[in-house]
């Protein structure tokens, strides 16, 4: 057995010994009485009785050793702002912001809704909230007022923190009018107070007397005020965060405190290899789970500097991210396949312009890492490129290669092995039995879930149990609702969501398999495959592809020839059963704000149905393109 297998086995067979040792990575104000309490499955309590605080672990704890070291580096390619905060400065900003919140009546257990662009104050607000034992709900900045309103209704926050505006691609997006609209929609659940960080981007935002407060004014007033840390029990909620809404209505994931801190701290050694004093660069947004875990909490808990970036990956030019890696000597970088595909379309010289020798590894998560993209970026960077498979629900990776435990090879198209703490199994959807090597099944976790995973659906325990733990009638097994396969070495490959599985004349196919075959064609930049109702076969696959060179589309002959080529490529790779009935060419795919392809909406349009809940849709033109394509 390899070292890693042994390590993983110990985490599953002796969870108390394993996590008891890991718990020493964080500061406990009061020791816990039990590592794991599991008498009410699927609910579990990690480190019950222990008292700690996320903000203390992320900020105060470092003051003794690294007060003058950089903690937060903010760069905005939208406004040109660039500023670095030491741990001491971070402590001052955060404890002052916490004092401001306290003065507005925020205390333990209260909710604070944060609707902010990627500016330092957004992170100060998150840390200030957990400092007080309050619970943050960060809503991705730029979500429309309806999405914001449902999240306000769900959390019923005491306070809402926002800014006058965000900026995207040089365009100012005023936030305050959206907040006002959402507060109106939320009715009784609306926040008592709104704190506005005025960046001077939007024209004089309307301030409602008695409700809306200006952050700069408050900061002056409270200049010398510092709020202390509120110690909370390990299972006290730290935040609520909604899933991306790719498959339907987003779910409000509730996270604990102690278990989350311990899990994140462990991943910095075992997965990311980041060390105190180094720079961690995650290109995500604080509105997503990657932002919570790997922009804010894990790097700071680990005493690193976190690089916070506002802007697009290609502005002012496609070298911007690499320029920042060079400038701040980032050792760990975390991004998403969707962003990498954007960069892949640019001149490769942008990657060669900068000294990237500080980087030890690149991590990607959020959606399948297609083989052409993985091959390209690992060839360019010549460092390990690691695919992380996880979910908002888990808070940290479920499948990857843990190079910090034992360096093991990666395999193209596979995130790797079950991460320590996760007893991942592939189960047959109907029988619930484990499927043999090479056969497809539902990615499931045998409980208890490890520390840091979701505690429940906010205020809906029943929905939590019914949604995640009832796929198999007799057993409380956690279902990911993703579909995968495992090879003889134990490496997993994600085949798509269980909702997206295509059934062609009784053969079950994952959308991912067909997508990989299509994107293997040199002309294709990106593709989504969906199953479309067919009276004869039940379902047939249809592909919606974005071309590397869209000029081909102007020539109907070339277009028809390309469609044929793609279809025969899939046939040669997967067999005729997987053949897309049609390949439609579009300029853009409909995606969620977090960059995930909205297959359910594409499928609906292809079947002539209503595209469903679109509150998380990014750019409506992607959907229009699909509509036009199927109607032409
Ligand atoms: P919702 O649950 O609301 O439908 P969502 O599942 O997209 O939205 P997230 O929690 O942001 O919300 O995304 C998790 C999902 O993203 C996973 O369940 C999986 O389908 C996909 N995913 C994440 N990482 C990977 C990866 N490395 N490879 C393949 N798929 C991934
Ligand atoms: Mg999901």
XYZ file of C-alpha atoms and ligand atoms in Angstrom:
664
model
C 0.000 0.000 0.000
C 1.312 3.458 -0.886
C 1.931 6.076 1.792
C -1.053 8.012 0.578
C -3.392 5.024 0.658
C -2.274 4.320 4.202
C -2.801 7.964 5.171
C -6.272 7.971 3.637
C -7.182 4.648 5.249
C -6.224 5.992 8.684
C -8.391 9.106 8.174
C -11.397 6.874 7.460
C -10.824 4.074 9.955
C -9.637 6.216 12.835
C -11.246 9.601 12.246
C -10.936 10.657 15.882
C -7.213 9.994 16.075
C -6.630 11.499 12.649
C -8.604 14.721 13.115
C -7.629 15.026 16.752
C -4.036 15.425 15.580
C -5.030 17.867 12.806
C -6.965 20.038 15.284
C -3.665 21.225 16.759
C -3.170 23.360 13.625
C -5.520 26.035 14.937
C -5.910 27.978 18.160
C -8.567 26.739 20.601
C -9.651 29.156 23.284
C -11.188 26.229 25.122
C -10.316 22.614 24.256
C -13.009 20.418 22.741
C -14.386 17.533 24.743
C -14.925 15.135 21.862
C -13.358 14.982 18.387
C -16.448 13.540 16.719
C -19.987 13.309 17.963
C -22.109 11.263 15.618
C -25.203 10.144 17.487
C -27.706 11.822 15.173
C -26.695 10.904 11.610
C -26.280 12.453 9.120
C -25.670 15.441 11.423
C -22.262 15.404 12.991
C -20.386 17.622 15.382
C -16.663 17.996 15.029
C -14.688 19.176 18.050
C -17.800 19.592 20.184
C -17.367 21.773 23.245
C -14.270 23.455 21.828
C -14.246 27.218 21.541
C -12.468 29.110 18.818
C -12.937 31.936 16.313
C -12.231 32.031 12.576
C -11.122 35.649 12.579
C -8.760 35.116 15.494
C -7.130 32.220 13.635
C -6.917 34.195 10.391
C -5.685 37.472 11.838
C -4.873 37.981 15.549
C -2.929 34.774 15.927
C -0.303 35.981 13.448
C 0.395 39.290 15.166
C 3.071 37.828 17.419
C 5.174 36.450 14.584
C 4.229 38.222 11.379
C 2.612 41.572 12.150
C 4.671 43.387 9.511
C 4.282 40.719 6.841
C 1.814 41.197 3.973
C -1.560 39.585 4.666
C -3.738 40.988 1.898
C -2.622 42.334 -1.447
C -5.355 43.965 -3.481
C -5.022 44.658 -7.193
C -7.785 46.050 -9.375
C -7.128 46.193 -13.081
C -10.472 47.976 -13.336
C -9.658 51.049 -11.232
C -5.873 50.773 -11.159
C -5.898 50.405 -7.360
C -3.061 48.408 -5.833
C -2.555 48.172 -2.099
C -0.972 45.852 0.387
C -2.010 45.356 4.032
C 0.224 43.816 6.674
C -1.252 41.512 9.291
C -1.177 44.420 11.730
C -3.068 46.658 9.309
C -5.509 43.861 8.573
C -6.077 43.434 12.306
C -6.748 47.148 12.679
C -9.184 47.344 9.759
C -11.038 44.195 10.772
C -11.334 44.899 14.481
C -12.440 48.461 13.692
C -15.029 47.238 11.196
C -16.230 44.774 13.839
C -16.588 47.666 16.303
C -18.630 49.551 13.695
C -20.890 46.532 13.251
C -21.218 46.132 16.999
C -22.288 49.765 17.291
C -25.062 48.941 14.804
C -26.240 46.154 17.068
C -24.641 43.165 15.343
C -23.854 40.356 17.749
C -23.399 36.599 17.991
C -25.676 34.656 15.650
C -26.896 37.714 13.732
C -26.602 37.602 9.954
C -24.620 40.089 7.937
C -25.221 40.079 4.213
C -22.209 41.121 2.140
C -22.859 42.239 -1.445
C -19.546 43.600 -2.583
C -17.079 43.815 -5.421
C -13.581 42.434 -4.971
C -12.198 45.178 -2.753
C -10.351 44.876 0.580
C -13.399 46.093 2.538
C -15.308 42.992 1.395
C -12.784 40.787 3.144
C -12.617 43.074 6.183
C -16.400 42.728 6.421
C -16.304 38.926 6.260
C -13.620 38.696 8.942
C -15.316 41.336 11.109
C -18.559 39.358 10.973
C -17.071 36.083 12.179
C -15.009 38.004 14.750
C -18.309 38.884 16.451
C -19.667 35.349 16.134
C -22.131 36.704 13.590
C -22.864 34.791 10.371
C -22.032 36.141 6.930
C -23.897 35.516 3.744
C -21.802 36.750 0.854
C -23.797 37.271 -2.314
C -21.852 37.463 -5.542
C -21.597 41.132 -6.518
C -23.449 41.752 -9.731
C -26.250 39.270 -9.111
C -29.481 41.020 -10.057
C -31.845 42.340 -7.392
C -34.149 39.282 -7.537
C -31.316 36.881 -6.623
C -30.156 39.251 -3.925
C -33.699 39.560 -2.551
C -34.173 35.784 -2.149
C -30.902 35.601 -0.227
C -31.930 38.527 1.994
C -35.256 36.808 2.663
C -33.541 33.565 3.574
C -30.966 35.085 5.926
C -33.024 37.974 7.394
C -29.828 39.948 8.041
C -29.448 42.636 10.638
C -26.918 44.432 8.475
C -26.119 44.604 4.774
C -22.684 45.727 3.635
C -22.331 46.949 0.067
C -20.467 49.380 -2.181
C -21.603 52.067 -4.579
C -20.455 50.001 -7.540
C -18.416 47.220 -9.040
C -16.593 47.308 -12.342
C -16.326 44.713 -15.057
C -14.432 45.179 -18.276
C -14.289 48.937 -17.708
C -18.014 49.215 -17.192
C -19.363 50.556 -13.906
C -22.134 48.449 -12.388
C -24.002 50.435 -9.753
C -24.796 48.170 -6.771
C -26.766 50.508 -4.574
C -29.916 50.736 -6.762
C -29.933 46.920 -6.857
C -29.653 46.800 -3.070
C -32.521 49.278 -2.714
C -34.681 47.185 -5.045
C -33.808 43.941 -3.299
C -34.487 45.423 0.153
C -37.884 46.497 -1.127
C -38.595 43.006 -2.473
C -37.432 41.335 0.740
C -40.134 43.091 2.800
C -40.005 42.179 6.474
C -36.723 40.308 6.093
C -34.885 43.437 4.870
C -31.792 44.457 6.836
C -32.133 47.158 9.511
C -28.999 48.939 8.357
C -26.933 49.248 5.205
C -23.265 50.217 5.291
C -22.040 51.564 1.979
C -18.401 51.661 0.943
C -18.296 54.563 -1.484
C -15.587 54.046 -4.088
C -16.687 57.128 -5.990
C -17.509 55.065 -9.053
C -21.258 55.548 -9.260
C -22.962 58.902 -9.256
C -23.991 59.991 -5.746
C -25.806 56.895 -4.484
C -29.160 57.508 -2.809
C -28.807 57.195 0.969
C -31.952 56.390 2.908
C -31.883 58.400 6.159
C -31.853 56.249 9.281
C -30.980 53.115 7.329
C -28.004 53.779 5.104
C -24.614 54.630 6.562
C -21.408 55.748 4.910
C -18.446 53.510 5.721
C -15.786 56.221 5.488
C -17.669 58.378 7.990
C -18.132 55.465 10.389
C -14.476 54.532 10.037
C -13.453 58.050 11.095
C -15.898 58.014 13.997
C -14.656 54.652 15.232
C -11.015 55.220 14.382
C -9.769 54.144 17.809
C -12.353 51.444 18.436
C -11.388 47.781 18.349
C -13.856 44.941 18.867
C -12.562 41.893 20.710
C -13.054 38.300 19.617
C -16.290 36.484 20.471
C -15.358 32.885 21.219
C -17.834 30.462 19.706
C -18.434 26.750 20.031
C -16.840 24.766 17.216
C -20.193 24.003 15.578
C -21.441 27.571 15.692
C -22.316 28.649 12.126
C -19.687 30.811 10.465
C -21.510 31.477 7.227
C -24.283 30.722 4.773
C -23.350 30.358 1.122
C -25.531 29.400 -1.810
C -24.598 26.790 -4.403
C -24.166 28.022 -7.972
C -27.675 27.109 -9.107
C -26.507 25.051 -12.072
C -29.101 22.351 -11.523
C -31.936 24.454 -10.138
C -32.707 26.574 -7.129
C -29.542 27.336 -5.137
C -29.240 25.724 -1.699
C -28.127 27.734 1.353
C -25.146 25.827 2.690
C -24.470 26.381 6.395
C -20.874 25.962 7.545
C -19.448 25.360 11.031
C -16.424 27.100 12.567
C -13.827 24.804 14.176
C -14.067 21.925 11.733
C -13.809 24.306 8.790
C -10.691 25.995 10.168
C -9.006 22.661 10.877
C -9.861 21.205 7.459
C -8.626 24.288 5.586
C -5.403 24.433 7.582
C -4.727 20.780 6.780
C -5.261 21.286 3.050
C -2.605 23.996 2.917
C -0.008 21.386 3.826
C -1.419 18.244 2.229
C -2.879 19.655 -1.003
C -1.636 23.172 -1.770
C 1.843 23.196 -0.265
C 1.590 26.885 0.691
C 3.846 28.106 3.505
C 3.600 31.048 5.909
C 5.033 34.207 4.395
C 4.331 33.117 0.816
C 1.691 34.503 -1.557
C -1.447 32.598 -2.509
C -3.251 33.764 -5.652
C -6.794 32.566 -6.178
C -8.550 34.157 -9.137
C -12.027 33.272 -7.895
C -14.523 35.676 -6.345
C -15.525 35.931 -2.684
C -19.088 35.195 -3.857
C -18.149 31.538 -4.434
C -16.929 28.812 -2.142
C -13.432 28.863 -3.653
C -13.297 32.519 -2.660
C -14.415 31.811 0.906
C -11.991 28.951 1.407
C -9.039 29.918 -0.772
C -9.074 33.695 -1.082
C -9.956 34.407 2.521
C -9.762 31.715 5.162
C -7.169 29.094 4.209
C -4.369 31.453 3.123
C -4.861 33.709 6.164
C -5.213 30.879 8.667
C -1.948 29.602 7.208
C -0.124 32.932 7.649
C 0.191 33.566 3.919
C -0.468 36.723 1.920
C -3.602 36.429 -0.170
C -3.713 38.182 -3.517
C -7.177 39.615 -4.170
C -7.834 40.561 -7.780
C -10.653 42.611 -9.244
C -10.938 42.405 -13.007
C -10.918 40.157 -16.023
C -8.093 37.759 -16.918
C -7.513 39.557 -20.234
C -7.558 43.213 -19.216
C -5.511 45.359 -19.612
C -3.930 42.449 -21.469
C -3.933 38.628 -21.265
C -0.666 38.694 -19.318
C -2.136 40.379 -16.237
C -2.362 37.266 -14.028
C 1.151 36.132 -14.908
C 2.441 39.633 -14.297
C 0.976 39.482 -10.788
C 2.487 36.056 -10.152
C 5.890 37.504 -11.033
C 5.463 40.703 -9.063
C 4.237 39.098 -5.852
C 6.166 35.838 -6.202
C 3.010 33.759 -5.822
C 3.802 30.150 -4.970
C 0.281 28.727 -5.238
C -2.303 29.657 -7.835
C -5.946 28.573 -7.924
C -8.224 29.204 -10.899
C -11.003 27.637 -12.949
C -10.985 25.771 -16.280
C -13.338 28.351 -17.776
C -10.759 31.126 -17.186
C -7.951 28.972 -18.537
C -9.913 28.332 -21.725
C -10.211 32.097 -22.181
C -6.449 32.472 -21.787
C -5.772 29.553 -24.113
C -7.404 31.478 -26.944
C -4.819 34.295 -26.551
C -1.302 34.620 -27.874
C 0.902 32.144 -25.918
C 3.606 34.830 -25.690
C 1.724 36.377 -22.759
C 2.712 33.387 -20.690
C 6.361 33.596 -21.653
C 6.760 37.274 -20.867
C 6.990 36.849 -17.117
C 9.130 35.027 -14.597
C 6.817 32.382 -13.181
C 9.534 30.450 -11.362
C 7.970 31.147 -7.948
C 4.882 29.069 -8.820
C 4.978 25.516 -7.495
C 1.549 24.342 -8.632
C -1.670 25.443 -10.282
C -5.016 24.197 -8.989
C -8.246 24.237 -10.958
C -11.784 23.548 -9.801
C -15.438 24.150 -10.503
C -16.072 22.120 -13.615
C -14.440 19.357 -15.602
C -10.889 20.153 -16.662
C -10.922 19.098 -20.292
C -7.850 17.308 -21.595
C -6.772 19.850 -24.240
C -6.790 22.655 -21.650
C -4.964 20.553 -19.048
C -2.355 19.482 -21.571
C -1.812 23.024 -22.804
C -1.378 24.680 -19.417
C 0.794 21.983 -17.862
C 2.974 22.038 -20.991
C 3.355 25.803 -20.703
C 3.949 26.107 -16.976
C 5.908 22.888 -16.483
C 4.636 22.581 -12.927
C 1.979 20.238 -11.550
C -1.533 21.254 -12.643
C -3.987 19.717 -10.229
C -7.672 19.278 -10.791
C -9.697 19.650 -7.573
C -13.150 18.163 -7.504
C -15.452 19.506 -4.783
C -18.691 21.339 -4.073
C -19.968 24.353 -2.167
C -21.382 21.768 0.219
C -18.004 20.255 1.125
C -16.032 23.508 1.427
C -12.740 21.843 0.440
C -11.583 19.240 -2.094
C -13.061 15.734 -2.209
C -10.922 14.352 -5.023
C -7.411 15.400 -5.996
C -3.801 14.315 -5.734
C -2.431 15.231 -2.303
C 1.160 16.012 -3.203
C 1.846 17.208 0.319
C 1.273 13.696 1.622
C 2.958 11.812 -1.186
C 3.753 13.067 -4.665
C 1.798 10.882 -7.051
C 1.288 11.167 -10.793
C -1.722 12.986 -12.204
C -3.755 11.566 -15.049
C -5.247 13.704 -17.783
C -8.966 14.123 -17.337
C -8.944 12.869 -13.735
C -8.945 14.934 -10.528
C -7.301 11.942 -8.820
C -7.971 10.056 -5.610
C -10.365 10.517 -2.681
C -8.980 13.164 -0.362
C -8.259 12.128 3.268
C -11.380 12.318 5.401
C -13.692 11.493 2.494
C -14.781 7.887 2.150
C -15.723 8.286 -1.515
C -17.482 5.417 -3.264
C -19.062 4.974 -6.674
C -22.508 3.535 -6.159
C -25.061 2.063 -8.506
C -27.967 4.475 -8.711
C -30.642 1.860 -8.229
C -29.087 -0.789 -5.983
C -26.783 1.466 -3.979
C -24.059 -1.178 -4.325
C -20.488 -0.202 -5.097
C -19.793 -0.537 -8.821
C -16.713 -2.377 -10.122
C -13.656 -0.640 -11.582
C -14.415 0.887 -14.986
C -18.152 1.058 -14.418
C -20.115 4.247 -13.956
C -21.786 5.223 -10.738
C -22.918 8.059 -8.496
C -20.115 9.730 -6.553
C -21.122 9.244 -2.939
C -19.500 9.713 0.454
C -20.018 7.203 3.233
C -20.670 9.338 6.314
C -19.674 10.871 8.610
C -18.578 13.731 6.393
C -15.195 15.121 7.494
C -14.762 18.438 9.341
C -15.740 21.634 7.493
C -18.450 20.122 5.309
C -21.918 21.671 5.349
C -23.721 21.418 8.693
C -27.193 21.689 7.196
C -29.267 23.728 4.766
C -29.770 27.048 6.578
C -32.878 26.689 8.744
C -34.006 23.603 6.780
C -32.675 20.457 8.443
C -35.253 18.335 6.728
C -34.311 19.641 3.300
C -30.675 18.870 4.120
C -31.424 15.236 4.914
C -33.891 14.800 2.050
C -31.699 16.438 -0.554
C -28.344 14.936 0.186
C -28.870 11.738 2.149
C -31.855 9.986 0.640
C -30.769 8.781 -2.774
C -30.466 5.271 -1.385
C -33.518 4.417 0.649
C -32.042 2.409 3.456
C -28.773 4.208 4.027
C -27.750 7.715 4.921
C -25.080 8.101 2.265
C -24.110 11.541 0.984
C -24.850 11.908 -2.717
C -22.880 14.429 -4.787
C -25.302 14.112 -7.710
C -22.283 13.756 -9.939
C -21.583 10.709 -11.995
C -18.143 9.164 -12.308
C -15.917 6.204 -13.028
C -12.774 4.857 -11.359
C -9.750 3.134 -12.883
C -7.665 0.258 -11.504
C -5.343 2.702 -9.684
C -8.314 4.267 -7.904
C -8.295 7.498 -9.967
C -11.733 8.987 -10.532
C -13.080 10.710 -13.636
C -16.171 12.925 -13.405
C -18.661 12.164 -16.165
C -21.169 14.939 -15.503
C -24.142 15.533 -13.267
C -26.585 12.726 -12.618
C -29.330 14.970 -14.043
C -27.360 15.264 -17.262
C -26.797 11.577 -17.898
C -28.010 10.654 -21.380
C -29.867 7.452 -21.997
C -29.554 6.401 -25.645
C -31.510 3.230 -26.375
C -30.761 1.951 -22.893
C -27.073 2.960 -22.868
C -26.097 5.398 -20.135
C -23.641 8.066 -21.231
C -22.139 10.923 -19.273
C -22.207 14.287 -21.042
C -18.550 14.725 -20.139
C -17.422 11.683 -22.152
C -18.952 13.041 -25.322
C -17.743 16.554 -24.606
C -14.165 15.302 -24.258
C -14.428 13.573 -27.632
C -15.822 16.685 -29.314
C -13.307 19.071 -27.754
C -10.536 16.768 -28.951
C -11.191 18.230 -32.415
C -8.691 21.014 -33.064
C -11.327 23.480 -34.312
C -13.386 23.372 -31.099
C -12.705 25.773 -28.227
C -15.537 24.733 -25.910
C -18.548 22.456 -26.010
C -21.661 21.421 -24.102
C -23.493 18.187 -24.810
C -27.074 17.577 -23.700
C -29.539 14.721 -24.079
C -32.579 15.604 -26.151
C -35.815 13.641 -26.187
C -36.128 11.257 -29.140
C -39.206 9.123 -29.784
C -37.165 6.197 -31.069
C -34.081 6.080 -28.855
C -35.397 7.780 -25.728
C -32.682 10.419 -25.917
C -30.015 11.508 -28.356
C -26.973 13.681 -27.655
C -26.791 17.141 -29.201
C -23.624 19.220 -29.082
C -23.340 22.996 -28.836
C -19.819 24.008 -29.765
C -17.850 27.240 -29.742
C -15.277 27.402 -32.526
C -11.738 28.618 -32.122
C -12.133 30.501 -35.407
C -15.755 31.621 -35.836
C -15.146 32.797 -39.431
C -15.741 29.184 -40.562
C -19.423 29.758 -39.854
C -19.731 32.198 -42.727
C -19.149 29.387 -45.194
C -22.132 26.966 -45.102
C -20.155 24.241 -46.856
C -17.256 24.367 -44.411
C -19.724 24.447 -41.555
C -21.534 21.323 -42.740
C -18.227 19.555 -43.334
C -17.046 20.434 -39.839
C -20.235 19.101 -38.281
C -19.699 15.783 -40.090
C -16.068 15.641 -39.000
C -16.953 16.200 -35.369
C -19.653 13.547 -35.461
C -17.336 10.988 -36.963
C -14.644 11.841 -34.420
C -17.021 11.022 -31.588
C -18.050 7.814 -33.349
C -14.453 6.708 -33.708
C -13.713 7.426 -30.058
C -16.849 6.321 -28.233
C -18.784 4.273 -30.763
C -21.795 5.222 -32.828
C -24.133 5.137 -29.844
C -22.593 8.375 -28.526
C -22.877 10.186 -31.853
C -24.348 13.627 -31.478
C -27.481 13.829 -33.613
C -26.542 17.424 -34.330
C -23.585 19.684 -33.693
C -24.662 23.310 -33.447
C -22.063 26.053 -33.626
C -22.524 29.070 -31.366
C -20.301 31.979 -30.348
C -20.938 31.538 -26.658
C -22.467 29.041 -24.226
C -24.933 30.049 -21.521
C -23.138 29.968 -18.171
C -23.796 30.697 -14.538
C -22.089 33.688 -12.954
C -19.502 31.269 -11.615
C -18.641 30.105 -15.128
C -20.484 26.769 -15.237
C -22.316 25.676 -18.359
C -26.098 25.712 -17.841
C -26.801 22.360 -19.512
C -30.307 22.119 -18.083
C -31.285 25.334 -19.895
C -29.657 24.264 -23.157
C -31.498 20.967 -22.920
C -34.799 22.713 -22.246
C -34.390 24.951 -25.285
C -33.342 22.025 -27.471
C -36.550 20.257 -26.444
C -38.616 23.417 -27.031
C -39.277 23.907 -23.325
C -38.941 26.910 -21.039
C -35.275 27.323 -19.942
C -36.233 27.418 -16.239
C -34.746 29.450 -13.375
C -32.248 31.853 -14.934
C -31.410 33.990 -11.907
C -27.822 32.759 -11.926
C -27.346 33.154 -15.691
C -24.388 35.354 -16.617
C -24.871 36.724 -20.141
C -28.304 36.174 -21.734
C -26.822 36.241 -25.239
C -25.384 32.738 -24.693
C -28.913 31.466 -24.251
C -30.169 33.420 -27.257
C -27.514 31.786 -29.395
C -28.704 28.335 -28.387
C -32.312 29.304 -29.048
C -31.431 30.649 -32.486
C -29.328 27.612 -33.315
C -32.038 25.053 -32.569
C -34.700 27.093 -34.344
C -32.691 27.645 -37.522
P -26.204 23.651 -7.799
O -25.815 22.645 -6.782
O -26.952 24.798 -7.238
O -26.838 23.057 -9.011
P -23.412 23.707 -8.568
O -23.443 22.249 -8.287
O -22.832 24.138 -9.882
O -24.864 24.340 -8.396
P -21.122 24.329 -6.939
O -21.108 23.847 -5.566
O -20.520 25.665 -7.239
O -22.616 24.447 -7.416
O -20.398 23.319 -7.900
C -20.102 21.980 -7.552
C -20.214 21.115 -8.768
O -19.306 21.558 -9.803
C -19.859 19.674 -8.561
O -20.920 18.942 -8.000
C -19.497 19.228 -9.972
O -20.656 18.960 -10.746
C -18.810 20.446 -10.536
N -17.345 20.363 -10.347
C -16.614 21.015 -9.423
N -15.306 20.740 -9.557
C -15.198 19.873 -10.572
C -14.092 19.193 -11.198
N -12.847 19.384 -10.787
N -14.372 18.349 -12.224
C -15.642 18.160 -12.642
N -16.710 18.767 -12.101
C -16.496 19.621 -11.079
Mg -24.384 21.179 -6.782
